[in-house]
XYZ file of N, CA and C in Angstrom:
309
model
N -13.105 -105.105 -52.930
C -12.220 -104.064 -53.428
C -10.911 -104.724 -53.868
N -10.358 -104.337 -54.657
C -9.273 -104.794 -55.484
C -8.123 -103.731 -55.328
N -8.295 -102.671 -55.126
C -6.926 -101.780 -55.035
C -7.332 -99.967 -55.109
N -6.769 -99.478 -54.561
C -7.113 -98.325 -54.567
C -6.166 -96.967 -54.667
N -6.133 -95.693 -54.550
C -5.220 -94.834 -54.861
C -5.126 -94.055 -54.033
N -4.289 -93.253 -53.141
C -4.414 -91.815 -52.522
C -3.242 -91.066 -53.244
N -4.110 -89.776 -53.313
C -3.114 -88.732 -53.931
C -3.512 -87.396 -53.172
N -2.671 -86.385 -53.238
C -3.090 -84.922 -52.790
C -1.945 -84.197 -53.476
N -1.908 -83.189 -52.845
C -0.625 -82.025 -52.769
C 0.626 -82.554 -52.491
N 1.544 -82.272 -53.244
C 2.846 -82.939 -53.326
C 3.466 -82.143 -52.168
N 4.519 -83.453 -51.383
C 4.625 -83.141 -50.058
C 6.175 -82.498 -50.351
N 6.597 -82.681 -51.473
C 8.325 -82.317 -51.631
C 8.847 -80.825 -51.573
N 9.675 -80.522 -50.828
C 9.917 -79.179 -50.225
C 10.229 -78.615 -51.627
N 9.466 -77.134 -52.083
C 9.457 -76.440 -52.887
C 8.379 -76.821 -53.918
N 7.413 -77.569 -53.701
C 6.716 -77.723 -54.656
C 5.684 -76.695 -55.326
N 5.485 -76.536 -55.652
C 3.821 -75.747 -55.951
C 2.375 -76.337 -55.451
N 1.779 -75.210 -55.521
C 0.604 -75.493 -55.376
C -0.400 -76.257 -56.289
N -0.032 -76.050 -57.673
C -0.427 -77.028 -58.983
C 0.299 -78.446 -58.944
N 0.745 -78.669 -58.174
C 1.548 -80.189 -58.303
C 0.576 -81.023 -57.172
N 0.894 -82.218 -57.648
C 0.403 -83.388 -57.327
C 0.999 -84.599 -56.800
N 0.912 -85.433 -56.076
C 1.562 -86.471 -55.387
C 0.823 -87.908 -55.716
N 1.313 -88.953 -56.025
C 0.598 -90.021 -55.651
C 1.313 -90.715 -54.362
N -0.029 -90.707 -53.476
C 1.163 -91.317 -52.017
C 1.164 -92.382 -52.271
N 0.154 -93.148 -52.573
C 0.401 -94.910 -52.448
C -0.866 -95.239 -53.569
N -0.406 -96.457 -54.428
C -1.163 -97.044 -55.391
C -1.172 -98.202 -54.856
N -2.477 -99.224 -54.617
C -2.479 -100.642 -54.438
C -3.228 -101.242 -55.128
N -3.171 -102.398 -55.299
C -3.841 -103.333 -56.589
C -3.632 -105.144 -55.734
N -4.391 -105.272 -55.137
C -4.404 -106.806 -54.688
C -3.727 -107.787 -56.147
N -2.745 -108.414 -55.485
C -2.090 -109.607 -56.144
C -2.412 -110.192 -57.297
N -3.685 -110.678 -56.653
C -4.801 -111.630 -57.819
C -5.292 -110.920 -59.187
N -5.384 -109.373 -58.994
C -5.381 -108.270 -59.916
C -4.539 -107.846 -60.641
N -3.367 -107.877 -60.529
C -2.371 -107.522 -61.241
C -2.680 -108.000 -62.951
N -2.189 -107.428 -63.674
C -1.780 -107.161 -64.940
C -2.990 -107.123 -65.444
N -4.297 -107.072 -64.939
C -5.328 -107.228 -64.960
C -6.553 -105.510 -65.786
N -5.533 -104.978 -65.480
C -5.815 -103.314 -66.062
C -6.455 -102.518 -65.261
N -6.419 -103.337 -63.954
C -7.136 -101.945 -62.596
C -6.238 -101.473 -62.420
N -4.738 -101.454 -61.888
C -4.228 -100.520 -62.240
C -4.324 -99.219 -63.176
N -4.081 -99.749 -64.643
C -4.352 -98.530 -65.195
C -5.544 -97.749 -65.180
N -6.888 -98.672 -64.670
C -8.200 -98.044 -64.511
C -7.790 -96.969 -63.259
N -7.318 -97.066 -62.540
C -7.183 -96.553 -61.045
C -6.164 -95.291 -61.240
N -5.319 -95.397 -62.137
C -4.409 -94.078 -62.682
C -4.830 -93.688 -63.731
N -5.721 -93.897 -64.312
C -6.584 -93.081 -65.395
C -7.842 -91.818 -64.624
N -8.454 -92.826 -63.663
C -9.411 -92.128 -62.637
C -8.792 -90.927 -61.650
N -7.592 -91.333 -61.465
C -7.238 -90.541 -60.503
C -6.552 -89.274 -61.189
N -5.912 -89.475 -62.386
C -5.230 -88.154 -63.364
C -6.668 -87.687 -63.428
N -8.043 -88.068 -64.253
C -9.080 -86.694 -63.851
C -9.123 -86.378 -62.850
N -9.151 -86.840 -61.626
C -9.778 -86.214 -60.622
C -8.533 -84.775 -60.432
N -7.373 -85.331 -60.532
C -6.115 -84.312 -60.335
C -6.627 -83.118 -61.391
N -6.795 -83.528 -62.446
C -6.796 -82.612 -63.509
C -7.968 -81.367 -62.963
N -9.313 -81.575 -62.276
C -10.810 -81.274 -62.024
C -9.985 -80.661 -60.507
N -9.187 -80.830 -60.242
C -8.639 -80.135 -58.809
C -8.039 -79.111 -59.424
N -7.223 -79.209 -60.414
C -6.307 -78.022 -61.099
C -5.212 -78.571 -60.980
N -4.487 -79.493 -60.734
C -3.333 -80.021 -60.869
C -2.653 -79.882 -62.416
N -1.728 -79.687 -62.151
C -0.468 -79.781 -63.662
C 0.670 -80.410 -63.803
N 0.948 -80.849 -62.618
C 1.936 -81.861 -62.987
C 1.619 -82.850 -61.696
N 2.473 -84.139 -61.963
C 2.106 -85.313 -60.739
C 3.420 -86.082 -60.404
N 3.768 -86.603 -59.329
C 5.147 -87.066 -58.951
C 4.538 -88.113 -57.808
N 5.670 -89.350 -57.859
C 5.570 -90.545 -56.931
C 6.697 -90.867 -56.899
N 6.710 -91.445 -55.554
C 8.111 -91.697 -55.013
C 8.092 -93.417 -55.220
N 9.133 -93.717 -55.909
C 9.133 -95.505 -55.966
C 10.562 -95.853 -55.619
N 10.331 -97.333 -54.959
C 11.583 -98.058 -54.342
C 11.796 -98.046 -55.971
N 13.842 -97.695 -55.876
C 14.317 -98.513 -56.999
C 14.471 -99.930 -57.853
N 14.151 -100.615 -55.895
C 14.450 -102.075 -56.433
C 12.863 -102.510 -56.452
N 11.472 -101.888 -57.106
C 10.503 -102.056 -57.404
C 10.300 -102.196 -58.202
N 10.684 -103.577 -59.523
C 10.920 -103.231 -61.009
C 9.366 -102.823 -61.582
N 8.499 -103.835 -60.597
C 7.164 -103.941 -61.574
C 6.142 -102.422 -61.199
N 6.737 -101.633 -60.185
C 6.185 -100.403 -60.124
C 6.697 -99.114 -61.096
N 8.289 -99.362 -61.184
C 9.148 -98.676 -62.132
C 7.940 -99.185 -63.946
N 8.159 -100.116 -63.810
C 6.878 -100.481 -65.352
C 6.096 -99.681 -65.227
N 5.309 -100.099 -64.772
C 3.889 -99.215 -64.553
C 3.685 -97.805 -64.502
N 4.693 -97.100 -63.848
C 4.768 -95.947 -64.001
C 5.396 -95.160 -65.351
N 6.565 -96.151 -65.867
C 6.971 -95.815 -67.130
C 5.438 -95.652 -68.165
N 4.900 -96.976 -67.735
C 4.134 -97.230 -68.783
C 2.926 -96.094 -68.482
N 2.675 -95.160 -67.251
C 1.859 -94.332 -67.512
C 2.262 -93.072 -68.029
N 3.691 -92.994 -68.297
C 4.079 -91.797 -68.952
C 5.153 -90.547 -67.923
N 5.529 -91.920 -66.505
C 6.178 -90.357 -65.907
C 7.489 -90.892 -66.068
N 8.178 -90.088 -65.949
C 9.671 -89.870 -66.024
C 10.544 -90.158 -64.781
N 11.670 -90.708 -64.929
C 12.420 -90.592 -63.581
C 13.167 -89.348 -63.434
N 12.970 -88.722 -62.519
C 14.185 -87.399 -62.070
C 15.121 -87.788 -61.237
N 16.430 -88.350 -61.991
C 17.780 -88.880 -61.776
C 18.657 -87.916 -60.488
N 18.043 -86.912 -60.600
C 18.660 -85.884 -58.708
C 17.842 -85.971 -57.860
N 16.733 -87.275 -58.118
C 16.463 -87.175 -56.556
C 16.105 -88.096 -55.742
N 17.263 -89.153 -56.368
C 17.331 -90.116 -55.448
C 17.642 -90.204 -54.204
N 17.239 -90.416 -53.450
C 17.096 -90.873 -51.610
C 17.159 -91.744 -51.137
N 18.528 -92.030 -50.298
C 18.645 -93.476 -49.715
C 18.488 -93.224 -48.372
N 18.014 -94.465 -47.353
C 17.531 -94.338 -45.920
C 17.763 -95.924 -45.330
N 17.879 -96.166 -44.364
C 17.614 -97.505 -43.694
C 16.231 -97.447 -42.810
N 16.061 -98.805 -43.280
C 14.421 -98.964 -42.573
C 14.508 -101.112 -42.081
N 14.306 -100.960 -41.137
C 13.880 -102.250 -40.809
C 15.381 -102.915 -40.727
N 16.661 -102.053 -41.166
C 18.113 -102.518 -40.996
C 18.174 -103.126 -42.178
N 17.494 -102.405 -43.664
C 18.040 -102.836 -44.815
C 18.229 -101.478 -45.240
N 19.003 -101.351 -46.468
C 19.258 -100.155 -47.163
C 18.470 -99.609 -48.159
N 17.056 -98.602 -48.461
C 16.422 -98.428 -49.373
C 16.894 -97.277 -50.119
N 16.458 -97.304 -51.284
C 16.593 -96.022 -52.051
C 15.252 -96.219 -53.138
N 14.623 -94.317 -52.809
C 13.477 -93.918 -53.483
C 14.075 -92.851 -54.667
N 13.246 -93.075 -55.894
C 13.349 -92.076 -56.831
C 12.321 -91.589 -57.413
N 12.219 -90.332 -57.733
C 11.107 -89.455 -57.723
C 10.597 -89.694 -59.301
N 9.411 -90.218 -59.706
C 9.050 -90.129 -60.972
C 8.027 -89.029 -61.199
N 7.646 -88.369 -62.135
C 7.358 -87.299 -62.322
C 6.412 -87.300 -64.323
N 5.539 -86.498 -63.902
C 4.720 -86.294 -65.432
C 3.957 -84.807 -65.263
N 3.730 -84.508 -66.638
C 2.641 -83.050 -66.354
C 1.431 -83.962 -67.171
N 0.355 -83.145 -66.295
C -1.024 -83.967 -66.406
C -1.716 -83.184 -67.691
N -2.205 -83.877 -68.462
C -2.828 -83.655 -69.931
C -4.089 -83.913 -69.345
């Protein structure tokens, strides 16, 4: 296995019931730029779509440039109000919510 996807019901307070989450995307190292990624977010927008989903949102570290790509490059957007900063491990993170409606 090379990398895999979980998604469900978007966990963000007020969401709908038509919305969608990606919790975590992985793609082993050696795979990268390799196009399982995009195979793996191509597969997973049908499956969302065949659930009834209409729109989809993921939460990414800011300082994640090559996830910020990838997600640009699948078409979602950043939503600039909802950034979230937290300490974890005694460093300072901040998540921002990217966001698309599913075609």
């Amino acid at each position: 296995m090379v990398g895999w996807v979980a998604f469900g019901l978007c966990r963000d307070e007020g969401s709908t019931p038509d919305s969608a989450e990606v919790w975590a995307i992985y793609v082993a190292p050696r795979s990268w730029s390799s196009g399982v990624g995009r195979m793996l977010w191509h597969r997973s927008q049908a499956r969302m779509l065949e659930q009834g989903f209409k729109t989809v949102s993921a939460w990414v570290f800011t300082q994640n440039a090559r996830a910020i790509k990838f997600y640009r490059a699948a078409g979602f957007a950043p939503d600039l109000s909802s950034v979230k900063e937290f300490e974890l491990g005694g460093r300072q993170l901040r998540e921002i919510r990217y966001a698309q409606a599913l075609e």
